[in-house]
Amino acid sequence: MASMLTFRASPCLWRSSKFRHGPSYPGRIHTSLSDAESSAVLSADSDVNGAPYVVKEIEKMVSSITPVDGGNGNLKYKKREEELVVNPEKLEPLWEDGFGSASMKDYLDIAKDLIKSDGGPPRWFCPVECGRPLKDSPLLLFLPGIDGVGLGLIMHHSPLGRVFEVRCMHIPTQDRTSFEGLVDFVEQTVRQEHASSPDKPIYLVGDSFGGCLALTIAARNPTVDLVLILANPTTPVERSQLQPLFPLLEALPDELHIAVPYLLSFVMGEPVKMAMANVNTRVPPAQVLRDLSANLTGLLPRLSVLSDIIPKDTLLWKLKLLKSAAAYTNARLRRVKAQVLILASGKDNLLPSGEEAKRLSSVLKDCTVRNFKENGHTLLLEDGINLLTVIKGTEMYRRSKRINYVTDFLPPSRSEFNHAFQQINGFFNVCTSPVMLSTLSDGTIVHGLAGVPSEGPVLLVGYHMLLGMELGPMIEAFLSEKRIMVRGLAHPELFTATLSDSSSEFSYLDYTKVFGALPVTGRNFFKLLKEKSHVLLYPGGAREALHRKGEAYKLFWPEEPEFVRMAAQFGATIVPFGAVGEDDVTQMLLDYDDLMRIPLVNDYLKQTSQQMTRVRADKNGEAANEDLFMPVIAPKAPGRFYYHFGKPIETRGKKEYLNDKDNAMELYMRVKMEVEWSMAYLLKKREEDPFTGIIDRTVYRAFSAPPHNPSGVS
């Protein structure tokens, strides 16, 4: 059957409708419109990838869509401006990203049709499930691995398609284009797109073999703004664990080759991780096991498709291609100036990916590494990694030459929220059972966040618990109850490489950026209030979050009213808040003073202090003491976290806070006293709570908690 393809009003090429019908009709590409444009089918003769192009015109809409030569064997489409659908400008918190809706089974099912030969050369396609991206989204080019199908991002199409203009490279099974030829093909597209949008970055996602392509393109185009994301690149192919088997594969009889893809599938990826990709882990364990078993059972028969994707002659060609690509790329690594993110698998049985990530990070000028210890070579087709989440958490997403922490921020999706607060932070939240209280405009204290204004700008000013333990439950509460993204102003050191190294995994620090943290600077503060955001500010900063023994619930605020005038300039509503509970979950064993008495630790802390960025280097007082350290703490039988958000304080129309220092200081001291009052109030209420202890709460949940109040909040 001929390929069913769809257009959209974008600089896309040809768009496969769920890839259910591949380019099987030699020399022809038949095209149908997307659902929104299904009332019309077009007709024209042109040339797509060197083949005749036929479309039939049926309705009036034909006059509004015009094929344009996109170069590089591509066909682009444009609509009359009045008929263009305007792309959305931003995403709302907890947007549906569709992550987990596809799996390895879908890859094999779709590849079965897509690999049918049409005699054409390499080409680009745009997956339909990517949808319409945000306005001014950057271009993302996916460069496939040894399979060449171009479906390696199938699990990530929906999330990536909302924030990138996604194009995937397809290399037909029988194609024998050399590595240099493939480089020329990709390079032509990169240069064309850069010429049309010189201020936008171009993303190259290189999977395995595609990693060599991406690095080579970057080395040959140092003036183009490129962001490389490399998943287990094949640059160390000469050190592959399978290197001794390559001569045997060449001598293998044709009738036995059908077994090779089965063997490679288990070498290249983790079968259980592949099968878990779309399993719902929030159901009972018995159901998870049944779903996993069903996926594994359904996956095995489909592996025969791999012998069609990589027949023997193609496999031998690809092995030679891998060697030439690695040699070509390794000779040019030091020319790469692009921003690079390397994703390395800990269970890669094909390549020494962990070691290679360390080597590349030492050679490349701007390189970040994230390790995934439980994943195999086919990282992007396995459970446990959402590529968009990784891009966001490593601060790789931007729409211009430099990242804008305010306008480039992408709020967390529903799947990211579920993963973070059920699988990562879920146990902590269950143990601390946070209680949220807020104050209405008439002074009434109520359960929940009804007292916090929903319309911004809102400035939340409060107390920073030890190590910022209050952050997770608070961010979750605002998202789940009010669907509000609170942007936290954090110490700039959290955004440097000081706290991570080449062995870093995707960690809690990365997730803080996914959930809104940005460096605390006057410029970022200004931009957030201008955008009418909900801003989280801790005047006590690092000194408060890293306090010493006996300093719990003590404020370390600077003497100057740092935030009052800025809030008044934008008419922001100030909401003071307090949080208590750290003394119920931890006991500090060694604080900063204790650690400084230990000789070797003393030297390390002094050296770290000299290298770190200081927010208040020009300030005096205890608040300017920003020594970063990790206190030694011991967990206690979990108590409970309590939050109280005070009565909102309006600054709109009150210019006296802008022009008069005394008035500004008066408001500043009022906010500080409100925070102190909130904590005193919570400490008193904690003594009256019958469910402070975890045992009492657990029993209550098991036997008495109504469905709408499972935490036992009274």
GROMACS .gro file of C-alpha atoms in nm, residues 6-363:
model
  358
    6THR     CA    1  -0.007   1.443   0.592
    7PHE     CA    2   0.082   1.810   0.563
    8ARG     CA    3   0.072   2.087   0.810
    9ALA     CA    4   0.147   2.456   0.779
   10SER     CA    5   0.508   2.435   0.888
   11PRO     CA    6   0.854   2.397   0.737
   12CYS     CA    7   0.806   2.022   0.754
   13LEU     CA    8   0.881   1.778   0.479
   14TRP     CA    9   0.661   1.475   0.449
   15ARG     CA   10   0.465   1.359   0.746
   16SER     CA   11   0.385   0.996   0.808
   17SER     CA   12   0.043   0.924   0.955
   18LYS     CA   13   0.149   0.720   1.257
   19PHE     CA   14   0.390   0.550   1.013
   20ARG     CA   15   0.128   0.281   0.965
   21HIS     CA   16   0.197   0.279   0.594
   22GLY     CA   17   0.556   0.312   0.486
   23PRO     CA   18   0.701   0.423   0.153
   24SER     CA   19   0.623   0.092  -0.015
   25TYR     CA   20   0.509   0.216  -0.354
   26PRO     CA   21   0.827   0.273  -0.557
   27GLY     CA   22   0.868   0.626  -0.683
   28ARG     CA   23   0.539   0.753  -0.537
   29ILE     CA   24   0.438   0.932  -0.221
   30HIS     CA   25   0.064   0.967  -0.181
   31THR     CA   26  -0.041   1.231   0.066
   32SER     CA   27  -0.347   1.291   0.281
   33LEU     CA   28  -0.410   1.585   0.512
   34SER     CA   29  -0.417   1.583   0.891
   35ASP     CA   30  -0.749   1.559   1.077
   36ALA     CA   31  -0.787   1.936   1.089
   37GLU     CA   32  -0.744   1.952   0.712
   38SER     CA   33  -0.912   1.625   0.617
   39SER     CA   34  -1.165   1.797   0.397
   40ALA     CA   35  -0.908   1.845   0.125
   41VAL     CA   36  -0.658   1.636  -0.066
   42LEU     CA   37  -0.405   1.797  -0.295
   43SER     CA   38  -0.269   1.724  -0.635
   44ALA     CA   39   0.056   1.833  -0.794
   45ASP     CA   40   0.361   1.700  -0.971
   46SER     CA   41   0.694   1.774  -0.816
   47ASP     CA   42   0.996   1.587  -0.692
   48VAL     CA   43   1.038   1.452  -0.340
   49ASN     CA   44   1.371   1.290  -0.260
   50GLY     CA   45   1.432   1.232  -0.629
   51ALA     CA   46   1.096   1.059  -0.692
   52PRO     CA   47   0.781   1.182  -0.871
   53TYR     CA   48   0.527   1.333  -0.634
   54VAL     CA   49   0.153   1.297  -0.704
   55VAL     CA   50  -0.134   1.449  -0.510
   56LYS     CA   51  -0.497   1.493  -0.615
   57GLU     CA   52  -0.684   1.818  -0.573
   58ILE     CA   53  -1.043   1.780  -0.459
   59GLU     CA   54  -1.160   2.087  -0.266
   60LYS     CA   55  -1.104   2.461  -0.243
   61MET     CA   56  -0.832   2.428   0.016
   62VAL     CA   57  -0.583   2.342  -0.258
   63SER     CA   58  -0.534   2.710  -0.334
   64SER     CA   59  -0.429   2.786   0.023
   65ILE     CA   60  -0.142   2.537   0.033
   66THR     CA   61   0.156   2.577  -0.192
   67PRO     CA   62   0.449   2.336  -0.226
   68VAL     CA   63   0.782   2.514  -0.203
   69ASP     CA   64   1.128   2.384  -0.274
   70GLY     CA   65   1.289   2.321   0.063
   71GLY     CA   66   1.614   2.206  -0.090
   72ASN     CA   67   1.798   1.891   0.013
   73GLY     CA   68   1.540   1.679  -0.162
   74ASN     CA   69   1.270   1.812   0.068
   75LEU     CA   70   0.931   1.961  -0.002
   76LYS     CA   71   0.794   2.234   0.223
   77TYR     CA   72   0.443   2.373   0.241
   78LYS     CA   73   0.308   2.716   0.316
   79LYS     CA   74  -0.044   2.849   0.365
   80ARG     CA   75  -0.185   3.191   0.309
   81GLU     CA   76  -0.125   3.390   0.629
   82GLU     CA   77  -0.494   3.437   0.705
   83GLU     CA   78  -0.545   3.060   0.712
   84LEU     CA   79  -0.246   2.971   0.925
   85VAL     CA   80  -0.326   2.817   1.262
   86VAL     CA   81  -0.137   3.014   1.525
   87ASN     CA   82   0.086   2.792   1.736
   88PRO     CA   83   0.033   2.812   2.113
   89GLU     CA   84   0.277   3.041   2.293
   90LYS     CA   85   0.307   2.852   2.621
   91LEU     CA   86   0.216   2.533   2.801
   92GLU     CA   87   0.003   2.517   3.111
   93PRO     CA   88   0.123   2.328   3.422
   94LEU     CA   89   0.039   1.956   3.416
   95TRP     CA   90  -0.010   1.951   3.040
   96GLU     CA   91  -0.065   1.610   2.885
   97ASP     CA   92   0.256   1.510   2.708
   98GLY     CA   93   0.155   1.162   2.590
   99PHE     CA   94   0.473   1.008   2.726
  100GLY     CA   95   0.443   0.631   2.770
  101SER     CA   96   0.183   0.587   2.497
  102ALA     CA   97   0.430   0.407   2.267
  103SER     CA   98   0.675   0.124   2.322
  104MET     CA   99   0.920  -0.111   2.152
  105LYS     CA  100   0.625  -0.308   2.015
  106ASP     CA  101   0.506   0.003   1.830
  107TYR     CA  102   0.857   0.055   1.696
  108LEU     CA  103   0.864  -0.296   1.549
  109ASP     CA  104   0.508  -0.282   1.414
  110ILE     CA  105   0.561   0.052   1.240
  111ALA     CA  106   0.910  -0.032   1.118
  112LYS     CA  107   0.768  -0.338   0.940
  113ASP     CA  108   0.590  -0.109   0.694
  114LEU     CA  109   0.838   0.177   0.692
  115ILE     CA  110   1.136  -0.032   0.576
  116LYS     CA  111   0.973  -0.149   0.254
  117SER     CA  112   1.201  -0.039  -0.027
  118ASP     CA  113   1.101   0.249  -0.251
  119GLY     CA  114   1.441   0.295  -0.411
  120GLY     CA  115   1.486   0.638  -0.257
  121PRO     CA  116   1.786   0.793  -0.080
  122PRO     CA  117   1.799   0.910   0.287
  123ARG     CA  118   1.525   1.159   0.377
  124TRP     CA  119   1.351   1.343   0.662
  125PHE     CA  120   1.003   1.279   0.796
  126CYS     CA  121   0.791   1.450   1.061
  127PRO     CA  122   0.591   1.219   1.293
  128VAL     CA  123   0.223   1.309   1.309
  129GLU     CA  124   0.203   1.239   1.682
  130CYS     CA  125   0.448   1.525   1.742
  131GLY     CA  126   0.156   1.761   1.682
  132ARG     CA  127   0.195   2.137   1.659
  133PRO     CA  128   0.485   2.284   1.859
  134LEU     CA  129   0.493   2.604   2.061
  135LYS     CA  130   0.546   2.927   1.877
  136ASP     CA  131   0.915   2.990   1.793
  137SER     CA  132   1.014   2.636   1.888
  138PRO     CA  133   1.365   2.530   1.781
  139LEU     CA  134   1.433   2.260   1.524
  140LEU     CA  135   1.525   1.910   1.640
  141LEU     CA  136   1.683   1.666   1.395
  142PHE     CA  137   1.692   1.302   1.502
  143LEU     CA  138   1.986   1.104   1.364
  144PRO     CA  139   1.917   0.730   1.399
  145GLY     CA  140   2.135   0.441   1.508
  146ILE     CA  141   2.252   0.145   1.303
  147ASP     CA  142   1.892   0.048   1.215
  148GLY     CA  143   1.847   0.369   1.015
  149VAL     CA  144   1.466   0.351   1.039
  150GLY     CA  145   1.435   0.680   1.223
  151LEU     CA  146   1.187   0.561   1.486
  152GLY     CA  147   1.429   0.567   1.778
  153LEU     CA  148   1.240   0.859   1.935
  154ILE     CA  149   0.900   0.695   1.907
  155MET     CA  150   0.847   0.697   2.285
  156HIS     CA  151   0.932   1.067   2.292
  157HIS     CA  152   0.751   1.202   1.985
  158SER     CA  153   0.453   1.345   2.172
  159PRO     CA  154   0.647   1.534   2.444
  160LEU     CA  155   0.920   1.658   2.212
  161GLY     CA  156   0.671   1.759   1.944
  162ARG     CA  157   0.511   2.017   2.174
  163VAL     CA  158   0.833   2.215   2.215
  164PHE     CA  159   1.042   2.126   1.909
  165GLU     CA  160   0.993   2.116   1.533
  166VAL     CA  161   1.086   1.747   1.507
  167ARG     CA  162   1.229   1.584   1.197
  168CYS     CA  163   1.360   1.229   1.188
  169MET     CA  164   1.614   1.092   0.943
  170HIS     CA  165   1.523   0.773   0.757
  171ILE     CA  166   1.793   0.569   0.584
  172PRO     CA  167   1.635   0.299   0.364
  173THR     CA  168   1.751  -0.056   0.431
  174GLN     CA  169   1.915  -0.097   0.090
  175ASP     CA  170   2.075   0.248   0.087
  176ARG     CA  171   2.454   0.248   0.065
  177THR     CA  172   2.532   0.615   0.115
  178SER     CA  173   2.877   0.658   0.269
  179PHE     CA  174   2.934   0.827   0.604
  180GLU     CA  175   3.061   1.137   0.429
  181GLY     CA  176   2.750   1.133   0.211
  182LEU     CA  177   2.523   1.116   0.516
  183VAL     CA  178   2.718   1.402   0.672
  184ASP     CA  179   2.665   1.611   0.358
  185PHE     CA  180   2.292   1.531   0.364
  186VAL     CA  181   2.245   1.643   0.726
  187GLU     CA  182   2.484   1.934   0.692
  188GLN     CA  183   2.289   2.081   0.402
  189THR     CA  184   1.971   2.087   0.612
  190VAL     CA  185   2.154   2.236   0.912
  191ARG     CA  186   2.305   2.517   0.705
  192GLN     CA  187   1.974   2.597   0.535
  193GLU     CA  188   1.788   2.614   0.865
  194HIS     CA  189   2.061   2.822   1.026
  195ALA     CA  190   2.052   3.066   0.736
  196SER     CA  191   1.674   3.109   0.773
  197SER     CA  192   1.679   3.136   1.155
  198PRO     CA  193   2.032   3.237   1.263
  199ASP     CA  194   1.927   3.329   1.618
  200LYS     CA  195   1.773   2.990   1.695
  201PRO     CA  196   1.965   2.685   1.811
  202ILE     CA  197   1.940   2.360   1.614
  203TYR     CA  198   1.920   2.039   1.815
  204LEU     CA  199   2.085   1.722   1.689
  205VAL     CA  200   1.978   1.409   1.877
  206GLY     CA  201   2.224   1.138   1.781
  207ASP     CA  202   2.137   0.783   1.884
  208SER     CA  203   2.434   0.541   1.874
  209PHE     CA  204   2.566   0.577   1.515
  210GLY     CA  205   2.378   0.906   1.490
  211GLY     CA  206   2.604   1.039   1.765
  212CYS     CA  207   2.900   1.024   1.526
  213LEU     CA  208   2.698   1.213   1.265
  214ALA     CA  209   2.605   1.483   1.517
  215LEU     CA  210   2.961   1.531   1.640
  216THR     CA  211   3.097   1.550   1.286
  217ILE     CA  212   2.836   1.808   1.182
  218ALA     CA  213   2.930   2.017   1.487
  219ALA     CA  214   3.302   1.989   1.411
  220ARG     CA  215   3.248   2.103   1.051
  221ASN     CA  216   3.013   2.388   1.145
  222PRO     CA  217   3.160   2.564   1.450
  223THR     CA  218   2.976   2.891   1.378
  224VAL     CA  219   2.631   2.731   1.381
  225ASP     CA  220   2.451   2.730   1.717
  226LEU     CA  221   2.409   2.356   1.774
  227VAL     CA  222   2.296   2.160   2.078
  228LEU     CA  223   2.399   1.794   2.064
  229ILE     CA  224   2.223   1.521   2.261
  230LEU     CA  225   2.410   1.194   2.222
  231ALA     CA  226   2.274   0.859   2.344
  232ASN     CA  227   2.558   0.605   2.367
  233PRO     CA  228   2.751   0.734   2.063
  234THR     CA  229   2.951   0.474   1.869
  235THR     CA  230   3.279   0.665   1.884
  236PRO     CA  231   3.436   0.375   2.085
  237VAL     CA  232   3.333   0.107   1.833
  238GLU     CA  233   3.691  -0.023   1.814
  239ARG     CA  234   3.660  -0.103   2.185
  240SER     CA  235   3.322  -0.273   2.148
  241GLN     CA  236   3.266  -0.591   2.346
  242LEU     CA  237   3.142  -0.747   2.021
  243GLN     CA  238   3.449  -0.656   1.817
  244PRO     CA  239   3.579  -1.020   1.810
  245LEU     CA  240   3.240  -1.133   1.674
  246PHE     CA  241   3.240  -0.903   1.372
  247PRO     CA  242   3.447  -1.142   1.151
  248LEU     CA  243   3.214  -1.429   1.248
  249LEU     CA  244   2.911  -1.230   1.140
  250GLU     CA  245   3.067  -1.182   0.797
  251ALA     CA  246   3.122  -1.557   0.759
  252LEU     CA  247   2.779  -1.657   0.891
  253PRO     CA  248   2.568  -1.850   0.635
  254ASP     CA  249   2.262  -1.668   0.505
  255GLU     CA  250   2.020  -1.927   0.645
  256LEU     CA  251   2.150  -1.859   0.999
  257HIS     CA  252   2.139  -1.482   0.976
  258ILE     CA  253   1.776  -1.475   1.088
  259ALA     CA  254   1.898  -1.557   1.440
  260VAL     CA  255   2.141  -1.264   1.453
  261PRO     CA  256   1.881  -0.989   1.512
  262TYR     CA  257   1.739  -1.189   1.805
  263LEU     CA  258   2.084  -1.205   1.960
  264LEU     CA  259   2.157  -0.839   1.890
  265SER     CA  260   1.826  -0.729   2.042
  266PHE     CA  261   1.929  -0.871   2.377
  267VAL     CA  262   2.281  -0.734   2.348
  268MET     CA  263   2.175  -0.382   2.245
  269GLY     CA  264   1.895  -0.328   2.496
  270GLU     CA  265   1.749  -0.437   2.826
  271PRO     CA  266   1.440  -0.648   2.735
  272VAL     CA  267   1.267  -0.588   3.067
  273LYS     CA  268   1.327  -0.213   3.039
  274MET     CA  269   1.180  -0.219   2.688
  275ALA     CA  270   0.876  -0.413   2.802
  276MET     CA  271   0.822  -0.180   3.100
  277ALA     CA  272   0.809   0.129   2.880
  278ASN     CA  273   0.429   0.166   2.882
  279VAL     CA  274   0.340  -0.035   3.194
  280ASN     CA  275   0.141   0.156   3.454
  281THR     CA  276   0.339   0.116   3.779
  282ARG     CA  277   0.072   0.285   3.991
  283VAL     CA  278  -0.150  -0.025   3.990
  284PRO     CA  279  -0.112  -0.322   4.230
  285PRO     CA  280   0.212  -0.526   4.186
  286ALA     CA  281   0.022  -0.829   4.057
  287GLN     CA  282  -0.122  -0.622   3.773
  288VAL     CA  283   0.222  -0.474   3.693
  289LEU     CA  284   0.363  -0.827   3.662
  290ARG     CA  285   0.076  -0.934   3.435
  291ASP     CA  286   0.124  -0.632   3.209
  292LEU     CA  287   0.499  -0.684   3.198
  293SER     CA  288   0.456  -1.051   3.112
  294ALA     CA  289   0.208  -0.965   2.837
  295ASN     CA  290   0.446  -0.709   2.690
  296LEU     CA  291   0.739  -0.951   2.692
  297THR     CA  292   0.526  -1.221   2.533
  298GLY     CA  293   0.408  -0.980   2.264
  299LEU     CA  294   0.756  -0.845   2.203
  300LEU     CA  295   0.936  -1.171   2.122
  301PRO     CA  296   0.741  -1.266   1.805
  302ARG     CA  297   0.796  -0.917   1.667
  303LEU     CA  298   1.174  -0.942   1.687
  304SER     CA  299   1.176  -1.119   1.351
  305VAL     CA  300   1.123  -0.773   1.198
  306LEU     CA  301   1.484  -0.695   1.295
  307SER     CA  302   1.609  -0.940   1.034
  308ASP     CA  303   1.422  -0.733   0.774
  309ILE     CA  304   1.550  -0.404   0.914
  310ILE     CA  305   1.909  -0.532   0.906
  311PRO     CA  306   1.948  -0.811   0.648
  312LYS     CA  307   2.291  -0.969   0.619
  313ASP     CA  308   2.428  -0.749   0.341
  314THR     CA  309   2.301  -0.439   0.522
  315LEU     CA  310   2.452  -0.552   0.853
  316LEU     CA  311   2.793  -0.600   0.693
  317TRP     CA  312   2.767  -0.258   0.531
  318LYS     CA  313   2.664  -0.096   0.862
  319LEU     CA  314   2.956  -0.253   1.047
  320LYS     CA  315   3.196  -0.097   0.796
  321LEU     CA  316   3.004   0.229   0.822
  322LEU     CA  317   3.040   0.227   1.202
  323LYS     CA  318   3.418   0.191   1.179
  324SER     CA  319   3.461   0.467   0.923
  325ALA     CA  320   3.226   0.696   1.117
  326ALA     CA  321   3.411   0.647   1.444
  327ALA     CA  322   3.750   0.711   1.285
  328TYR     CA  323   3.627   1.019   1.099
  329THR     CA  324   3.459   1.162   1.411
  330ASN     CA  325   3.736   1.093   1.663
  331ALA     CA  326   3.985   1.278   1.445
  332ARG     CA  327   3.772   1.595   1.465
  333LEU     CA  328   3.646   1.598   1.825
  334ARG     CA  329   3.856   1.893   1.937
  335ARG     CA  330   3.691   2.114   1.675
  336VAL     CA  331   3.349   2.072   1.838
  337LYS     CA  332   3.234   2.394   2.005
  338ALA     CA  333   2.867   2.301   2.041
  339GLN     CA  334   2.685   2.246   2.368
  340VAL     CA  335   2.681   1.868   2.426
  341LEU     CA  336   2.474   1.642   2.651
  342ILE     CA  337   2.582   1.276   2.665
  343LEU     CA  338   2.343   1.007   2.790
  344ALA     CA  339   2.541   0.696   2.888
  345SER     CA  340   2.399   0.354   2.980
  346GLY     CA  341   2.542   0.148   3.262
  347LYS     CA  342   2.434  -0.184   3.109
  348ASP     CA  343   2.541  -0.121   2.752
  349ASN     CA  344   2.658  -0.463   2.634
  350LEU     CA  345   2.756  -0.329   2.294
  351LEU     CA  346   2.987  -0.040   2.382
  352PRO     CA  347   3.182   0.086   2.687
  353SER     CA  348   2.949   0.385   2.699
  354GLY     CA  349   3.026   0.490   3.057
  355GLU     CA  350   3.400   0.510   2.992
  356GLU     CA  351   3.343   0.683   2.660
  357ALA     CA  352   3.126   0.949   2.823
  358LYS     CA  353   3.413   1.034   3.057
  359ARG     CA  354   3.658   1.049   2.766
  360LEU     CA  355   3.435   1.273   2.556
  361SER     CA  356   3.363   1.506   2.847
  362SER     CA  357   3.738   1.558   2.892
  363VAL     CA  358   3.785   1.640   2.523
   0.00000   0.00000   0.00000
